[in-house]
Short mmCIF file of C-alpha atoms in Angstrom, two decimals:
data_model
loop_
_atom_site.label_atom_id
_atom_site.label_comp_id
_atom_site.label_asym_id
_atom_site.label_seq_id
_atom_site.Cartn_x
_atom_site.Cartn_y
_atom_site.Cartn_z
CA MET A 237 -121.74 59.32 8.54
CA TYR A 238 -118.88 59.32 10.98
CA LEU A 239 -117.98 55.64 10.86
CA GLN A 240 -115.22 55.93 8.24
CA PHE A 241 -113.89 59.18 9.75
CA TYR A 242 -113.29 57.54 13.13
CA GLY A 243 -112.48 54.06 11.79
CA LEU A 244 -115.56 52.31 13.03
CA ARG A 245 -117.32 49.22 11.69
CA ASP A 246 -120.64 49.69 13.52
CA ILE A 247 -122.38 52.42 15.37
CA PRO A 248 -120.99 52.09 18.88
CA PHE A 249 -123.56 54.12 20.83
CA SER A 250 -126.90 53.11 19.45
CA LEU A 251 -129.98 53.48 21.62
CA THR A 252 -131.36 50.09 20.67
CA PRO A 253 -130.90 47.29 23.28
CA ASP A 254 -128.20 45.27 21.47
CA PRO A 255 -126.91 42.42 23.70
CA ARG A 256 -123.57 42.55 21.94
CA PHE A 257 -122.71 45.89 23.57
CA LEU A 258 -123.75 44.90 27.08
CA TYR A 259 -121.15 46.11 29.58
CA PHE A 260 -121.14 44.03 32.74
CA THR A 261 -120.69 46.07 35.91
CA GLU A 262 -120.91 44.61 39.45
CA SER A 263 -124.64 45.13 39.58
CA HIS A 264 -125.12 43.69 36.08
CA ARG A 265 -123.25 40.51 37.08
CA GLU A 266 -125.37 40.27 40.19
CA VAL A 267 -128.63 40.59 38.24
CA MET A 268 -127.51 38.00 35.69
CA ALA A 269 -126.49 35.60 38.41
CA ASN A 270 -129.87 36.04 40.16
CA LEU A 271 -131.82 35.39 36.95
CA SER A 272 -129.82 32.37 36.02
CA TYR A 273 -130.08 30.90 39.52
CA GLY A 274 -133.84 31.52 39.78
CA ILE A 275 -134.53 29.89 36.40
CA GLN A 276 -132.30 26.91 36.97
CA TYR A 277 -133.55 26.04 40.45
CA GLY A 278 -137.25 26.93 39.95
CA LYS A 279 -137.49 29.85 42.42
CA GLY A 280 -140.77 31.13 41.03
CA LEU A 281 -141.07 34.97 41.06
CA ILE A 282 -138.01 37.18 40.48
CA VAL A 283 -138.21 40.97 40.53
CA THR A 284 -135.55 43.17 38.86
CA THR A 285 -135.69 46.93 39.04
CA GLY A 286 -133.57 49.78 37.70
CA GLU A 287 -133.69 53.41 36.85
CA VAL A 288 -134.84 54.48 33.35
CA GLY A 289 -132.09 53.77 30.78
CA THR A 290 -129.85 51.58 32.99
CA GLY A 291 -130.08 48.57 30.53
CA LYS A 292 -132.86 46.39 31.87
CA THR A 293 -134.19 45.38 28.48
CA THR A 294 -130.63 44.86 27.11
CA MET A 295 -130.01 42.57 30.13
CA LEU A 296 -133.14 40.58 29.46
CA ARG A 297 -132.16 40.11 25.76
CA ALA A 298 -128.61 39.09 26.77
CA MET A 299 -130.12 36.50 29.13
CA LEU A 300 -132.40 35.18 26.45
CA THR A 301 -129.49 34.59 24.09
CA LYS A 302 -127.65 32.65 26.83
CA LEU A 303 -130.54 30.39 27.74
CA ASP A 304 -130.59 26.81 26.59
CA ARG A 305 -132.95 25.77 23.89
CA SER A 306 -134.76 23.62 26.42
CA VAL A 307 -136.02 26.79 28.13
CA LEU A 308 -139.39 28.00 26.74
CA CYS A 309 -140.03 31.70 27.19
CA SER A 310 -142.97 34.14 26.74
CA TYR A 311 -141.86 37.74 26.59
CA ILE A 312 -144.43 40.37 27.52
CA PHE A 313 -143.23 43.89 26.83
CA ASN A 314 -146.58 45.79 26.87
CA PRO A 315 -148.01 46.25 30.35
CA GLY A 316 -151.23 47.73 28.89
CA LEU A 317 -152.67 44.34 27.91
CA THR A 318 -155.90 43.10 29.24
CA VAL A 319 -156.26 39.72 30.95
CA PRO A 320 -157.57 37.98 27.82
CA ASP A 321 -154.67 39.53 25.81
CA LEU A 322 -152.14 38.22 28.31
CA TYR A 323 -153.40 34.70 28.01
CA GLN A 324 -153.66 34.96 24.28
CA GLN A 325 -149.97 35.97 23.95
CA MET A 326 -148.90 33.28 26.46
CA GLY A 327 -150.85 30.65 24.52
CA ALA A 328 -149.18 31.70 21.23
CA ASP A 329 -145.67 31.80 22.74
CA PHE A 330 -146.09 28.42 24.53
CA GLY A 331 -147.76 26.77 21.60
CA LEU A 332 -150.99 25.89 23.34
CA GLY A 333 -153.14 26.05 20.23
CA HIS A 334 -156.72 27.09 20.11
CA TYR A 335 -158.77 27.29 23.22
CA THR A 336 -162.42 28.09 23.81
CA SER A 337 -162.37 29.78 27.24
CA LYS A 338 -160.05 30.94 29.98
CA SER A 339 -160.52 27.67 31.92
CA ASP A 340 -159.67 25.68 28.81
CA MET A 341 -156.48 27.71 28.34
CA LEU A 342 -155.49 27.17 31.97
CA MET A 343 -156.07 23.42 31.72
CA LYS A 344 -153.83 23.26 28.63
CA LEU A 345 -151.23 25.40 30.28
CA GLY A 346 -151.23 23.19 33.39
CA LYS A 347 -150.77 19.97 31.34
CA MET A 348 -147.94 21.56 29.38
CA LEU A 349 -146.14 22.77 32.50
CA MET A 350 -146.46 19.41 34.20
CA MET A 351 -145.14 17.56 31.17
CA ARG A 352 -142.12 19.90 30.70
CA HIS A 353 -141.28 19.88 34.41
CA SER A 354 -141.30 16.09 34.51
CA ARG A 355 -138.68 16.10 31.76
CA GLY A 356 -136.49 18.66 33.59
CA LEU A 357 -137.39 21.54 31.28
CA ARG A 358 -137.94 25.14 32.33
CA THR A 359 -140.80 27.43 31.28
CA VAL A 360 -140.38 31.20 31.86
CA LEU A 361 -142.73 34.16 31.65
CA ILE A 362 -140.93 37.50 31.33
CA VAL A 363 -142.86 40.73 31.93
CA ASP A 364 -141.06 43.93 31.02
CA GLU A 365 -142.15 47.44 32.16
CA ALA A 366 -143.99 45.75 35.02
CA GLN A 367 -144.51 49.00 36.89
CA GLY A 368 -147.32 49.72 34.49
CA LEU A 369 -149.29 46.49 35.12
CA SER A 370 -152.86 46.81 36.28
CA ARG A 371 -154.17 45.23 39.48
CA GLU A 372 -156.04 42.61 37.50
CA LEU A 373 -152.80 41.48 35.66
CA LEU A 374 -150.84 41.39 38.90
CA GLU A 375 -153.48 39.22 40.46
CA GLU A 376 -153.40 36.86 37.42
CA ILE A 377 -149.58 36.67 37.74
CA ARG A 378 -150.00 35.71 41.42
CA LEU A 379 -152.40 32.97 40.50
CA LEU A 380 -150.08 31.62 37.84
CA LEU A 381 -147.54 30.98 40.59
CA ASN A 382 -149.84 28.26 41.86
CA TYR A 383 -148.55 25.95 39.23
CA GLU A 384 -146.03 24.17 41.40
CA THR A 385 -144.91 20.84 42.87
CA TYR A 386 -143.97 20.08 46.43
CA THR A 387 -140.42 21.39 45.86
CA GLU A 388 -140.34 23.68 42.81
CA LYS A 389 -142.34 26.07 40.78
CA GLN A 390 -143.37 24.83 37.36
CA LEU A 391 -143.59 28.40 35.91
CA GLN A 392 -140.81 30.87 36.49
CA ILE A 393 -141.92 34.48 36.31
CA ILE A 394 -139.49 37.48 35.89
CA MET A 395 -140.92 40.93 36.46
CA VAL A 396 -138.69 43.83 35.38
CA GLY A 397 -139.51 47.47 35.89
CA GLN A 398 -138.55 50.87 37.11
CA PRO A 399 -138.17 51.84 40.79
CA GLU A 400 -141.88 52.51 40.87
CA LEU A 401 -142.37 48.73 40.76
CA ARG A 402 -141.02 48.49 44.33
CA GLN A 403 -143.57 51.08 45.46
CA LEU A 404 -146.34 49.25 43.67
CA LEU A 405 -145.50 45.92 45.35
CA ASN A 406 -145.43 47.61 48.78
CA ASN A 407 -149.08 48.27 48.47
CA PRO A 408 -151.02 46.42 51.24
CA ASP A 409 -153.47 45.11 48.59
CA LEU A 410 -150.56 43.29 46.94
CA ARG A 411 -148.97 41.72 50.00
CA GLN A 412 -149.81 38.19 48.81
CA LEU A 413 -147.81 38.74 45.61
CA LYS A 414 -145.00 40.47 47.51
CA GLN A 415 -144.60 37.50 49.85
CA ARG A 416 -144.10 35.20 46.88
CA ILE A 417 -141.05 37.07 45.64
CA SER A 418 -138.05 34.78 46.04
CA LEU A 419 -135.34 36.98 44.57
CA ARG A 420 -134.87 40.68 44.23
CA CYS A 421 -132.11 42.46 42.35
CA GLU A 422 -131.38 46.01 41.02
CA ILE A 423 -129.48 47.39 38.08
CA LYS A 424 -127.60 50.52 39.19
CA PRO A 425 -126.18 53.38 37.15
CA LEU A 426 -122.53 53.39 36.22
CA LYS A 427 -119.99 54.73 38.70
CA VAL A 428 -117.50 57.42 37.74
CA ASP A 429 -114.69 54.94 37.28
CA GLU A 430 -116.86 52.67 35.14
CA VAL A 431 -117.74 55.21 32.46
CA PRO A 432 -114.30 55.27 30.70
CA ALA A 433 -114.25 51.47 30.44
CA TYR A 434 -117.85 51.47 29.26
CA ILE A 435 -117.04 53.93 26.42
CA ARG A 436 -113.89 51.98 25.45
CA THR A 437 -115.70 48.71 25.46
CA ARG A 438 -118.40 49.82 23.10
CA LEU A 439 -115.83 51.43 20.81
CA LYS A 440 -113.84 48.16 20.75
CA ILE A 441 -116.93 46.11 19.87
CA ALA A 442 -117.78 48.54 17.09
CA GLY A 443 -114.32 47.87 15.55
CA ALA A 444 -112.60 51.19 16.46
CA SER A 445 -108.86 51.22 15.69
CA ARG A 446 -108.35 53.98 18.25
CA LEU A 447 -110.02 53.76 21.64
CA ASN A 448 -109.08 57.22 22.92
CA LEU A 449 -111.61 59.12 20.84
CA PHE A 450 -112.80 60.85 24.05
CA ASN A 451 -110.25 62.58 26.19
CA ALA A 452 -110.42 62.32 30.03
CA ASN A 453 -112.07 65.69 30.58
CA ALA A 454 -114.73 64.97 28.00
CA ILE A 455 -115.50 61.62 29.70
CA ALA A 456 -115.74 63.34 33.08
CA LEU A 457 -118.22 65.85 31.65
CA ILE A 458 -120.26 63.00 30.10
CA PHE A 459 -120.55 61.28 33.47
CA ARG A 460 -121.63 64.52 35.08
CA ALA A 461 -124.28 65.19 32.49
CA SER A 462 -125.57 61.63 32.25
CA GLU A 463 -125.29 60.70 35.99
CA GLY A 464 -124.03 57.27 34.87
CA ILE A 465 -127.18 56.30 32.92
CA PRO A 466 -126.03 54.19 29.97
CA ARG A 467 -128.80 55.43 27.63
CA LEU A 468 -127.84 59.02 28.19
CA ILE A 469 -124.18 58.17 27.77
CA ASN A 470 -124.93 56.62 24.43
CA ASN A 471 -126.98 59.55 23.34
CA ILE A 472 -124.28 62.07 24.28
CA CYS A 473 -121.46 60.10 22.70
CA ASP A 474 -123.30 59.45 19.47
CA ASN A 475 -124.14 63.15 19.03
CA ALA A 476 -120.57 64.11 20.05
CA LEU A 477 -119.07 61.88 17.35
CA LEU A 478 -121.43 63.40 14.81
CA THR A 479 -120.46 66.92 15.91
CA GLY A 480 -116.79 66.04 15.95
CA TYR A 481 -117.08 64.71 12.44
CA ALA A 482 -118.71 68.02 11.30
CA MET A 483 -115.88 69.96 13.02
CA ASN A 484 -113.17 67.69 11.63
CA ALA A 485 -112.05 66.83 15.19
CA LYS A 486 -110.16 63.61 15.66
CA THR A 487 -110.69 63.71 19.49
CA ILE A 488 -113.83 64.62 21.30
CA THR A 489 -113.11 67.53 23.67
CA PRO A 490 -115.08 68.95 26.65
CA ALA A 491 -116.20 71.90 24.46
CA ILE A 492 -117.98 69.44 22.06
CA VAL A 493 -119.53 67.50 24.89
CA SER A 494 -120.70 70.71 26.59
CA GLU A 495 -122.38 71.86 23.36
CA ILE A 496 -124.17 68.43 23.05
CA THR A 497 -125.39 68.41 26.73
CA GLU A 498 -126.77 71.91 26.37
CA ALA A 499 -128.57 70.97 23.13
CA LEU A 500 -130.00 67.85 24.78
CA ASP A 501 -130.97 69.78 27.88
CA LEU A 502 -129.05 67.44 30.22
CA LEU A 503 -127.71 70.04 32.61
CA SER A 504 -130.41 69.47 35.25
CA PRO A 505 -130.24 66.29 37.39
CA MET A 506 -132.28 63.34 36.11
CA ILE A 507 -132.34 61.42 39.36
CA GLU A 508 -133.42 62.82 42.68
CA ASP A 509 -130.93 61.75 45.26
CA ASP A 510 -131.90 60.53 48.70
CA PRO A 511 -131.49 63.52 51.04
CA ARG A 512 -129.98 61.29 53.71
CA VAL A 513 -127.28 60.15 51.25
CA VAL A 514 -126.62 63.67 50.14
CA MET A 515 -126.23 64.89 53.68
CA GLU A 516 -123.83 62.05 54.60
CA SER A 517 -121.63 62.67 51.58
CA SER A 518 -121.69 66.43 51.66
CA PRO A 519 -118.72 68.32 53.06
CA PRO A 520 -118.82 69.73 56.61
CA ALA A 521 -120.46 73.16 57.04
CA LEU A 522 -118.11 76.14 57.06
CA PRO A 523 -117.90 78.17 60.37
CA VAL A 524 -120.08 81.24 60.44
CA MET A 525 -117.75 83.11 62.91
CA SER A 526 -114.02 83.53 62.81
CA GLU A 527 -111.84 82.13 65.62
CA GLN A 528 -111.05 85.61 66.93
CA ALA A 529 -114.73 86.47 67.24
CA GLU A 530 -115.33 83.25 69.03
CA GLU A 531 -112.66 84.01 71.62
CA ASN A 532 -113.87 87.58 72.28
CA PRO A 533 -117.51 87.96 71.15
CA LEU A 534 -117.69 91.55 72.45
CA ALA A 535 -114.69 92.65 70.48
CA ARG A 536 -115.79 94.84 67.62
CA SER A 537 -114.27 94.07 64.30
CA PRO A 538 -112.68 96.97 62.52
CA ASP A 539 -114.93 98.79 60.17
CA PRO A 540 -114.35 98.01 56.55
CA PRO A 541 -112.78 100.80 54.47
CA SER A 542 -115.55 103.02 53.13
CA ALA A 543 -115.56 105.35 50.24
CA GLU A 544 -114.64 109.00 50.76
CA ALA A 545 -117.55 110.79 52.37
CA PRO A 546 -119.18 113.41 50.20
CA PRO A 547 -118.72 117.07 51.33
CA PRO A 548 -121.51 118.40 53.55
CA ARG A 549 -124.33 120.06 51.73
CA ARG A 550 -124.65 123.83 52.27
CA ARG A 551 -127.84 124.64 54.04
CA SER A 552 -129.90 127.09 52.20
CA ASN A 553 -131.43 130.23 53.90
CA ALA A 554 -134.41 130.12 51.57
CA GLY A 555 -136.61 128.66 54.30
CA ALA A 556 -135.70 131.40 56.79
CA ARG A 557 -136.40 134.03 54.15
CA ARG A 558 -139.75 132.53 53.45
CA ARG A 559 -140.70 132.41 57.19
CA LYS A 560 -139.58 136.06 57.52
CA SER A 561 -141.63 137.05 54.50
CA ARG A 562 -144.76 135.46 56.03
CA HIS A 563 -144.41 137.50 59.28
CA PRO A 564 -142.65 140.76 58.43
CA ASP A 565 -143.56 142.40 61.79
CA VAL A 566 -141.97 139.67 63.91
CA PRO A 567 -138.31 140.29 64.41
CA MET A 568 -135.81 137.46 64.07
CA LEU A 569 -134.26 136.31 67.37
CA ARG A 570 -130.65 135.63 67.90
CA GLN A 571 -129.35 132.50 69.64
CA ASP A 572 -128.57 134.32 72.93
CA GLN A 573 -132.03 135.80 72.97
CA ILE A 574 -133.52 132.30 72.53
CA GLU A 575 -131.51 130.98 75.48
CA THR A 576 -132.66 133.92 77.63
CA LEU A 577 -136.31 133.19 76.76
CA ARG A 578 -135.83 129.54 77.78
CA LEU A 579 -134.41 130.54 81.13
CA LYS A 580 -137.24 132.96 81.68
CA VAL A 581 -139.84 130.26 80.90
CA ILE A 582 -138.23 127.93 83.41
CA SER A 583 -138.01 130.65 86.11
CA VAL A 584 -141.66 131.62 85.64
CA THR A 585 -142.79 128.33 86.93
CA ASP A 586 -140.96 128.96 90.25
CA GLY A 587 -143.29 131.50 91.62
CA ASP A 588 -146.45 133.47 90.96
CA HIS A 589 -144.92 136.87 91.82
CA GLU A 590 -142.55 136.67 88.92
CA VAL A 591 -145.44 135.93 86.58
CA LYS A 592 -147.32 139.03 87.79
CA ASP A 593 -144.22 141.23 87.31
CA GLU A 594 -143.66 139.94 83.85
CA ILE A 595 -147.29 140.64 82.97
CA LYS A 596 -147.04 144.21 84.24
CA ALA A 597 -143.83 144.76 82.47
CA GLY A 598 -145.31 143.51 79.22
#
């Protein structure tokens, strides 16, 4: 809808993993270098992890487009397969033909790997969403690494998954598989200074005649809401362009981005930061006492100005009248009479003769 309005040829912020729009950051280049090196030199098992939406699948598809035709690949993207399903898909991708049993399939696979390796050809098994693999599949993957020569692995296996994959491989039951990992790499979210270039790159690939469709404040808000996750950036930008088209806005402003982030419920953080990193990067704590109070702790700070005190309430004599009405025969005593009685009570305790005199007088 908004392509003609903004002068675009393609949708620049699609959620599908299109390798054409892959933006190479430092971590992306590192991951691509590790994958290319591991496949070329037969390193065996390579593990790549990354947060949800950081572009792992896009990176895999970009790598597949750059591989030579001599490289034969089997791409597994469903971790919920059973062991027979895994071998069935591998047999179909590698062209092993019909087999009668698992052992028959493994024999055909071994002959094919040996033949290809003798010719200098590479065979790769790619497993996406590997954090969801069962223990049985992980054990089968470990056993597939036994196809090797004295110097190189005949089958290269790439496992790609979310950060939970690291936790899974740290399980003591999988220590044999973990020890076979030759290369590890991680795709990280975009940094704050990489988001503007990321947005402009995708606009340029989509054929935009004007690359400043998003102003600086809008891009800053996009980074804050997405935390540098490319998939969230694409979702926000796509909806922002649609909203801007509806509002006839030639430039996306922070107000439009704020409306989109609130509609997508992206105001809460998506990634839990490491508390140690947060503590190291947080500003120093503010002092809880002023310098003057620290110098003289006993000095009393002046009282803050308070509101004008209300006038004192006039005490009512209703209580005295009620007490008088209860005992009409008892006369009310004045203050000087009360003091005299107190003195007399104190003096009575001084001697018995005064007590007797008081009794007689009474």
